[in-house]
Short mmCIF file of C-alpha atoms in Angstrom, two decimals:
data_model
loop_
_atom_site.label_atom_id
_atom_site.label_comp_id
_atom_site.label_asym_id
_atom_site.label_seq_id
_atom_site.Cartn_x
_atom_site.Cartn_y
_atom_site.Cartn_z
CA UNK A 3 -4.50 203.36 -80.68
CA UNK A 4 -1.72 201.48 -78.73
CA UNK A 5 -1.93 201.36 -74.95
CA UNK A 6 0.49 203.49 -73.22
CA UNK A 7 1.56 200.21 -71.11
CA UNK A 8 2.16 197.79 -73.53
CA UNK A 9 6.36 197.19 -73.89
CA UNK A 10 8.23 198.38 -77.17
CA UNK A 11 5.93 200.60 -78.18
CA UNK A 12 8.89 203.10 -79.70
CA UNK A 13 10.43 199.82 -81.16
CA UNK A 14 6.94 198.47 -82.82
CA UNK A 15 6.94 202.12 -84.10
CA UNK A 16 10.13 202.03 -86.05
CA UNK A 17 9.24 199.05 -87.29
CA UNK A 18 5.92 199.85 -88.45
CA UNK A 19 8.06 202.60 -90.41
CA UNK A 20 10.64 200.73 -91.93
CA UNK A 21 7.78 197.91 -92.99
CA UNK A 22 6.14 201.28 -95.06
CA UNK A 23 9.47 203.08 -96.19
CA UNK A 24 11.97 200.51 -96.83
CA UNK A 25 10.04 197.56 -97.48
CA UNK A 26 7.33 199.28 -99.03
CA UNK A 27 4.69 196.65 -98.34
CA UNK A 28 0.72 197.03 -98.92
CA UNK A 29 -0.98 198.82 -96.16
CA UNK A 30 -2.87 195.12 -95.82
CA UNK A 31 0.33 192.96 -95.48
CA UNK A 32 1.98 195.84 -92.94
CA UNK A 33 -2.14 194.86 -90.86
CA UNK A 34 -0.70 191.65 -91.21
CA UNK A 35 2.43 192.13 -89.49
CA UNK A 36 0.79 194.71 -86.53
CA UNK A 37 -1.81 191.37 -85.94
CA UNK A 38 0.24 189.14 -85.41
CA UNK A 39 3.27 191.15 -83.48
CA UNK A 40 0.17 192.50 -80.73
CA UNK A 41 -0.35 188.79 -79.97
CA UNK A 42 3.53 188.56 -78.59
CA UNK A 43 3.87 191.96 -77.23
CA UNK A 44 0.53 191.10 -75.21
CA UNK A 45 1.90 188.00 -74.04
CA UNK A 46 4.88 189.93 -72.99
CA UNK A 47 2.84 192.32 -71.19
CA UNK A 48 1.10 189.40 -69.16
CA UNK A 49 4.58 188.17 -68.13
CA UNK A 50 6.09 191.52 -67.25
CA UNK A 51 8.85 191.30 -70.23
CA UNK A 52 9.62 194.93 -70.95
CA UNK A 53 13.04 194.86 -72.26
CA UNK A 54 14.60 192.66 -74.92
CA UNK A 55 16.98 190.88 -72.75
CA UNK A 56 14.36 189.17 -71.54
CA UNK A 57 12.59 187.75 -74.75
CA UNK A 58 14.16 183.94 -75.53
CA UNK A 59 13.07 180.97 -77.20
CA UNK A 60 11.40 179.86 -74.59
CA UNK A 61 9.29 182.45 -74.12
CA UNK A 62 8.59 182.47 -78.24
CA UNK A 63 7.65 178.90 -77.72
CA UNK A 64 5.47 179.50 -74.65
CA UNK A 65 3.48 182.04 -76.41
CA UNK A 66 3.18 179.83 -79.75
CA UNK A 67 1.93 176.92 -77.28
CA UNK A 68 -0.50 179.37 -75.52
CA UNK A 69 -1.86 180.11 -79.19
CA UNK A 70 -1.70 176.72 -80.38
CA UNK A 71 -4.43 175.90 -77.44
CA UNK A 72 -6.42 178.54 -78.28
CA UNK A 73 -7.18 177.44 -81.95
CA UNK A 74 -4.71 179.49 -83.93
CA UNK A 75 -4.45 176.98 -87.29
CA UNK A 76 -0.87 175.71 -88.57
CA UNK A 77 -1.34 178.47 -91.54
CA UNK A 78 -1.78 181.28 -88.87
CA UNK A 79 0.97 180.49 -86.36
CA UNK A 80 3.46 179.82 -89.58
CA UNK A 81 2.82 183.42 -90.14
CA UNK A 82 2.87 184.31 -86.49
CA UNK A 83 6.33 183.05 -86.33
CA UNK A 84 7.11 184.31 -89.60
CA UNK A 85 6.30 188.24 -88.64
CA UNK A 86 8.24 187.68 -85.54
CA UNK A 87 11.34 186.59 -87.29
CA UNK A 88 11.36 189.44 -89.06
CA UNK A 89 10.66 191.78 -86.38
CA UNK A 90 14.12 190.11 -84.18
CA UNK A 91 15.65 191.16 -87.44
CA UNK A 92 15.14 194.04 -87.19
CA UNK A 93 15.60 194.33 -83.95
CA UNK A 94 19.20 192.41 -83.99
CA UNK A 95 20.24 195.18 -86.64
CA UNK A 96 19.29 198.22 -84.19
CA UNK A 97 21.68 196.54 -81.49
CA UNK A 98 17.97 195.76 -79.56
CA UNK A 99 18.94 191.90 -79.84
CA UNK A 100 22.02 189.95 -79.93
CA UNK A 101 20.37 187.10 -82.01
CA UNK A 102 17.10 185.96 -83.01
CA UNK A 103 14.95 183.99 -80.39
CA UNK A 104 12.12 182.62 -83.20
CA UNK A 105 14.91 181.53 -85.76
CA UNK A 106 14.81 177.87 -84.65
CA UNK A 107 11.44 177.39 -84.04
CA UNK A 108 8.75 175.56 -85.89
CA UNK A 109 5.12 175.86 -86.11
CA UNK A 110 2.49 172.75 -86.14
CA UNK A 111 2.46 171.14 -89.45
CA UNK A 112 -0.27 172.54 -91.67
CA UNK A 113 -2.89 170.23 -92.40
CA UNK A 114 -3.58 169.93 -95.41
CA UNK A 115 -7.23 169.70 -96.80
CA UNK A 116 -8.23 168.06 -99.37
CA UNK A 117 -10.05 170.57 -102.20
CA UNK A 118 -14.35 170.03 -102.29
CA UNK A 119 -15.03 168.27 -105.45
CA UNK A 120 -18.27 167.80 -107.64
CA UNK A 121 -19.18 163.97 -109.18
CA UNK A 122 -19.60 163.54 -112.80
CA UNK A 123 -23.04 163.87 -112.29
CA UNK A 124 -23.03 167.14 -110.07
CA UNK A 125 -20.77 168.83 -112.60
CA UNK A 126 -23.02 168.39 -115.29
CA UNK A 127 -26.01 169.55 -113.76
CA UNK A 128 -24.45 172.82 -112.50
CA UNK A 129 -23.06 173.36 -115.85
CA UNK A 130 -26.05 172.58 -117.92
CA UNK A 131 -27.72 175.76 -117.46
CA UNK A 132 -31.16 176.69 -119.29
CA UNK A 133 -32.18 179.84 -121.35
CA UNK A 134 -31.40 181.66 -124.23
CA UNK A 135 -31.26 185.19 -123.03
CA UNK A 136 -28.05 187.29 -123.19
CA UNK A 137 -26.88 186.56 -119.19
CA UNK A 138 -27.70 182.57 -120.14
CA UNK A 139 -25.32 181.92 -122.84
CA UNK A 140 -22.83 183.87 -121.06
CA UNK A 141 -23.35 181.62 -117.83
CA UNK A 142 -23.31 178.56 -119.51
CA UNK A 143 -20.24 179.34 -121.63
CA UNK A 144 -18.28 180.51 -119.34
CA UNK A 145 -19.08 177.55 -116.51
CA UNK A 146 -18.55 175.32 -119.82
CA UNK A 147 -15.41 176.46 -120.40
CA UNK A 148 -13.73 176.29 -116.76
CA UNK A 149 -15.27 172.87 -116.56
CA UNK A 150 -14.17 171.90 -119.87
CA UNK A 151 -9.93 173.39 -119.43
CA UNK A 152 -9.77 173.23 -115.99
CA UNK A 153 -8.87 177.12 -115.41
CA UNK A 154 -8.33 179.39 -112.44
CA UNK A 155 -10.43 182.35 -111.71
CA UNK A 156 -8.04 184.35 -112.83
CA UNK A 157 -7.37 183.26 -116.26
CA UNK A 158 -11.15 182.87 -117.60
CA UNK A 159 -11.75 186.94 -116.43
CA UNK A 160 -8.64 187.56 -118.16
CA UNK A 161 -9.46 185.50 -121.09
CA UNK A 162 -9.71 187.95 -124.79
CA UNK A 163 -11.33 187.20 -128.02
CA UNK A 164 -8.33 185.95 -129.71
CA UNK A 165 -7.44 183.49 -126.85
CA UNK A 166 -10.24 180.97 -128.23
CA UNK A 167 -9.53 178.95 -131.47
CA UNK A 168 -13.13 177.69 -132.04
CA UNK A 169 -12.25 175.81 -135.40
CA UNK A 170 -9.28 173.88 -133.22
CA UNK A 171 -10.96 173.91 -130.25
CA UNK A 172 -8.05 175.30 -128.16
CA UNK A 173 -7.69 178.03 -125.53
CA UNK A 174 -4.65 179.92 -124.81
CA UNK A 175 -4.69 180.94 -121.16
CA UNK A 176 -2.07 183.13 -119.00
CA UNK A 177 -1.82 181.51 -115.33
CA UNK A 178 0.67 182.33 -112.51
CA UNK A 179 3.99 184.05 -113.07
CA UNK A 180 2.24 185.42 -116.49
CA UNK A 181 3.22 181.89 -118.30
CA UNK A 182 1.01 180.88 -120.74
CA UNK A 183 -0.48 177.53 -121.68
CA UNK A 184 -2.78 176.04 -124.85
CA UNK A 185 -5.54 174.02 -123.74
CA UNK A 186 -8.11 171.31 -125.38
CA UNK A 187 -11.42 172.59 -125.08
CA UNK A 188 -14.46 170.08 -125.20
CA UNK A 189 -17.28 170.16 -127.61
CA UNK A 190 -19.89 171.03 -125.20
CA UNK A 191 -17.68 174.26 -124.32
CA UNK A 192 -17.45 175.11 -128.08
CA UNK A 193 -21.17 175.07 -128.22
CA UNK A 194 -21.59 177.08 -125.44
CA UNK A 195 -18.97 179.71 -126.55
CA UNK A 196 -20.20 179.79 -130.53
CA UNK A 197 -23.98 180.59 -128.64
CA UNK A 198 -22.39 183.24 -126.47
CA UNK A 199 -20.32 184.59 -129.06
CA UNK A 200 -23.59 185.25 -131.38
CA UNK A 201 -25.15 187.54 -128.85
CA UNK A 202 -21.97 189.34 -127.10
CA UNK A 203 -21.43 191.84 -130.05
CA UNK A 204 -25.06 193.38 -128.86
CA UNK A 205 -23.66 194.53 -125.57
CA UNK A 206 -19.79 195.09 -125.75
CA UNK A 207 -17.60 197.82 -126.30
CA UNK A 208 -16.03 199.06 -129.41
CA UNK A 209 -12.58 198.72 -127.51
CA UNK A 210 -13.58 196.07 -125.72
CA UNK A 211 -11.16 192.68 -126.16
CA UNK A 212 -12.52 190.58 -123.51
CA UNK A 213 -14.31 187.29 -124.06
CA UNK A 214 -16.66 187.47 -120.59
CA UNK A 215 -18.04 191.02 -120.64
CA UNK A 216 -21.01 192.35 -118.28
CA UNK A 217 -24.72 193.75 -119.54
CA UNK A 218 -22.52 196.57 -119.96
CA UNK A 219 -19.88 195.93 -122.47
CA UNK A 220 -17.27 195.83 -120.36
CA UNK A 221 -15.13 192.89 -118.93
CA UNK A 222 -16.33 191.11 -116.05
CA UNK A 223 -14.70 191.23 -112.83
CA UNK A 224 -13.60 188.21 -110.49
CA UNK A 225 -16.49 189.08 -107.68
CA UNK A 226 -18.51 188.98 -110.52
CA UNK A 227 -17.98 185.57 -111.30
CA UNK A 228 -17.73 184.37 -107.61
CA UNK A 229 -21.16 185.98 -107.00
CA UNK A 230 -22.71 184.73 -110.33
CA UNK A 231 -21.66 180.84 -109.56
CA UNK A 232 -23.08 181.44 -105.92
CA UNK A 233 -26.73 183.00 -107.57
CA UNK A 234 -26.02 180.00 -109.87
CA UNK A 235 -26.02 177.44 -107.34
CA UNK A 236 -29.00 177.96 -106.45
CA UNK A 237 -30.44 178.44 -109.69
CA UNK A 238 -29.44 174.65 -110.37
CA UNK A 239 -30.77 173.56 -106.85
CA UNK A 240 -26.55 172.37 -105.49
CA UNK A 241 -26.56 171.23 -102.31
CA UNK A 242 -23.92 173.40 -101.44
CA UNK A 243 -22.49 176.58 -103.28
CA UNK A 244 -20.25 176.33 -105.88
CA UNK A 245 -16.95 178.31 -106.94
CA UNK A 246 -15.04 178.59 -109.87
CA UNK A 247 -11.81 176.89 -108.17
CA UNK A 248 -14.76 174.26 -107.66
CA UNK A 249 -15.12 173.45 -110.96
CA UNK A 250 -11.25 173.78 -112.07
CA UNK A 251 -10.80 170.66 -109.00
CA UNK A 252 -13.30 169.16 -109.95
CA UNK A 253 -12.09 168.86 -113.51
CA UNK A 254 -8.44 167.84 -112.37
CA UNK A 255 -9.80 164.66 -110.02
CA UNK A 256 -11.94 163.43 -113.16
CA UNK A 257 -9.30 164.08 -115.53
CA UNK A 258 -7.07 162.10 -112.84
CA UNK A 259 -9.87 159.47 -112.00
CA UNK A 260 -10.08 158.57 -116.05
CA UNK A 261 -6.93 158.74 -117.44
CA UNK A 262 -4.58 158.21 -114.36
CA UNK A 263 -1.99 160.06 -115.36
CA UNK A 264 -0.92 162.66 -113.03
CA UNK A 265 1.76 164.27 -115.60
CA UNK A 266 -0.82 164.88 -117.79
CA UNK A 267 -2.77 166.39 -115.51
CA UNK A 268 -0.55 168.76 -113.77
CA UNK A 269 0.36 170.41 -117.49
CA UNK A 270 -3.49 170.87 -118.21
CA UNK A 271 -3.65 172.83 -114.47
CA UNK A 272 -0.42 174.57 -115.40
CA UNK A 273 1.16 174.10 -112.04
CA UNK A 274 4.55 174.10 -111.38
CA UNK A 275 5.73 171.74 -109.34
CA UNK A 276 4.26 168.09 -109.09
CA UNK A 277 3.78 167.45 -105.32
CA UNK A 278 0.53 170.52 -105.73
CA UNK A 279 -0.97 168.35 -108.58
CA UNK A 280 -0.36 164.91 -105.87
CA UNK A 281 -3.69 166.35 -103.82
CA UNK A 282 -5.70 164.89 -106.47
CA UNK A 283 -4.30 161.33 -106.13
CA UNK A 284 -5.71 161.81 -102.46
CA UNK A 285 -9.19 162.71 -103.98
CA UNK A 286 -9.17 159.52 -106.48
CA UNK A 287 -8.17 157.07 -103.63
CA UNK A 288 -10.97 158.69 -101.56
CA UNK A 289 -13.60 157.46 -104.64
CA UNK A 290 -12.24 154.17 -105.10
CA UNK A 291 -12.65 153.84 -101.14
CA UNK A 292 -16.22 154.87 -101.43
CA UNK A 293 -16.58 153.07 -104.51
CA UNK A 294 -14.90 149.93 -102.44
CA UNK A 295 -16.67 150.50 -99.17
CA UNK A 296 -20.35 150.22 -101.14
CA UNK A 297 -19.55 147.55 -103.59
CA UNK A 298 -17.58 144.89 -101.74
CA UNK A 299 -19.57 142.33 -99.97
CA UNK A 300 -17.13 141.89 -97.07
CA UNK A 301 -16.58 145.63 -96.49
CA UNK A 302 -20.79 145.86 -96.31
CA UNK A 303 -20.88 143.31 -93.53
CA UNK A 304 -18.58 145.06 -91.73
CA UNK A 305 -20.21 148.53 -92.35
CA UNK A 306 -23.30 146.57 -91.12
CA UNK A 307 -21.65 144.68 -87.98
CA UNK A 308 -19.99 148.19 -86.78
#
């Protein structure tokens, strides 16, 4: 419940309204909003600002310094800014405001991080799963296959029956913005999938079109894959857990690493735009680094000397 002394409480109120009528957002993006608007209005309580004649930029940017220090990321205080924006808005078209004190500020650049890969060899021993049991060739085909086509979460629980081509060895997936994509899929993967395929029919659904499906019969859900990998991961002794985005990395920096070409590469992901598929460039140059740094005689002595 909000404090009786914190400012605009009648103003936060409409707002919180016309976020739920007019907007209609999710009850969790409306959270969103309430978050990070309480982090202002208490550092407008702390300075005694009670009216909105008295919030400027500088005040905006005081606050996002104040946050800044206190470890808010890049990501968070983009979104901080982002929610008060709107809320000026808002404000500016109630005749609170006269013009909109966050408009020309910017957040700290986001940095960005570089996606946790697997080697060659770590990929092919979480992958290579033993056991012939119904839950086994299900594992195995389905970490095969998301190894093998590189493909989001998403797209392997939402993968059907008639989106594998075993005799071609293709996949037709549906990724972001429902736009689909056919997709090589290596021989190991085909193995795994002609296995799995031999023992699904004893568990599934008469109506059931999906290619994953539970001990139940029915299609498995994405915490059911996140959780499997993680029981998996220790199953195949990782140092570290693995998840299914993981893999899909994992298969775009060796695709990347062997053929070096990033065009290829960002069609077999299915994104978009180029500069997302460019993280992976990062990852090879990190490995030929590495690669460098052990190999090369001179870069050894100076490993050694430091």
């Amino acid at each position: 419940m909000t404090d009786a002394t914190e400012p605009f409480i009648d103003e936060r109120t409409a707002f919180d309204s016309y976020l739920r009528s007019e907007k209609q957002l999710s009850p969790r993006t409306q959270e969103s909003y309430a978050r990070d608007l309480k982090k202002f209005f208490a550092y407008c309580q702390h300075h005694n600002i009670t009216q909105f004649d008295q919030i400027n930029a500088q005040s905006v940017r005081q606050n996002l310094a104040q946050l800044h220090r206190a470890g808010l990321s890049g990501k968070s205080l983009r979104r901080w800014l982002s929610s008060l924006r709107a809320f000026f808005r808002f404000a500016i078209r109630r005749g609170w405001l006269k013009y909109n004190p966050a408009e020309d500020l910017q957040a700290p650049k986001i940095e960005k991080k570089l996606p946790k890969v697997l080697d060659a060899d770590q990929a092919s021993q979480f992958v290579e799963l033993s056991g012939d049991n119904f839950l086994d060739r299900r594992d195995r085909a389905l970490l095969e296959l998301i190894y093998s086509s590189g493909l989001r979460l998403a797209e392997v629980a939402g993968l059907n029956i008639q989106d594998i081509d075993l005799q071609d060895a293709l996949v037709v997936v549906t990724g972001k913005g429902s736009k689909t994509r056919t997709l090589p899929v290596g021989k190991q993967a085909i193995a795994a999938l002609r296995q799995w395929l031999a023992v699904r029919t004893q568990a599934v659904s008469a109506d059931e079109q999906a290619l994953f499906i539970t001990a139940r019969g029915r299609r498995i859900s994405h915490r059911a894959i996140q959780l499997r990998l993680q029981q998996l991961s220790q199953r195949q002794s990782m140092d570290n857990p693995v998840h299914p985005h993981m893999l899909r990395h994992s298969f775009a920096s060796h695709m990347l690493e062997s053929s070096g070409d990033l065009r290829l590469v960002q069609e077999l992901l299915g994104h978009a735009n180029i500069s997302t598929t460019q993280v992976y460039t990062h990852l090879d140059f990190q490995h030929l680094a590495k690669v460098y740094d052990q190999a090369h005689p001179r870069a050894q002595r100076k490993k050694s000397g430091d």
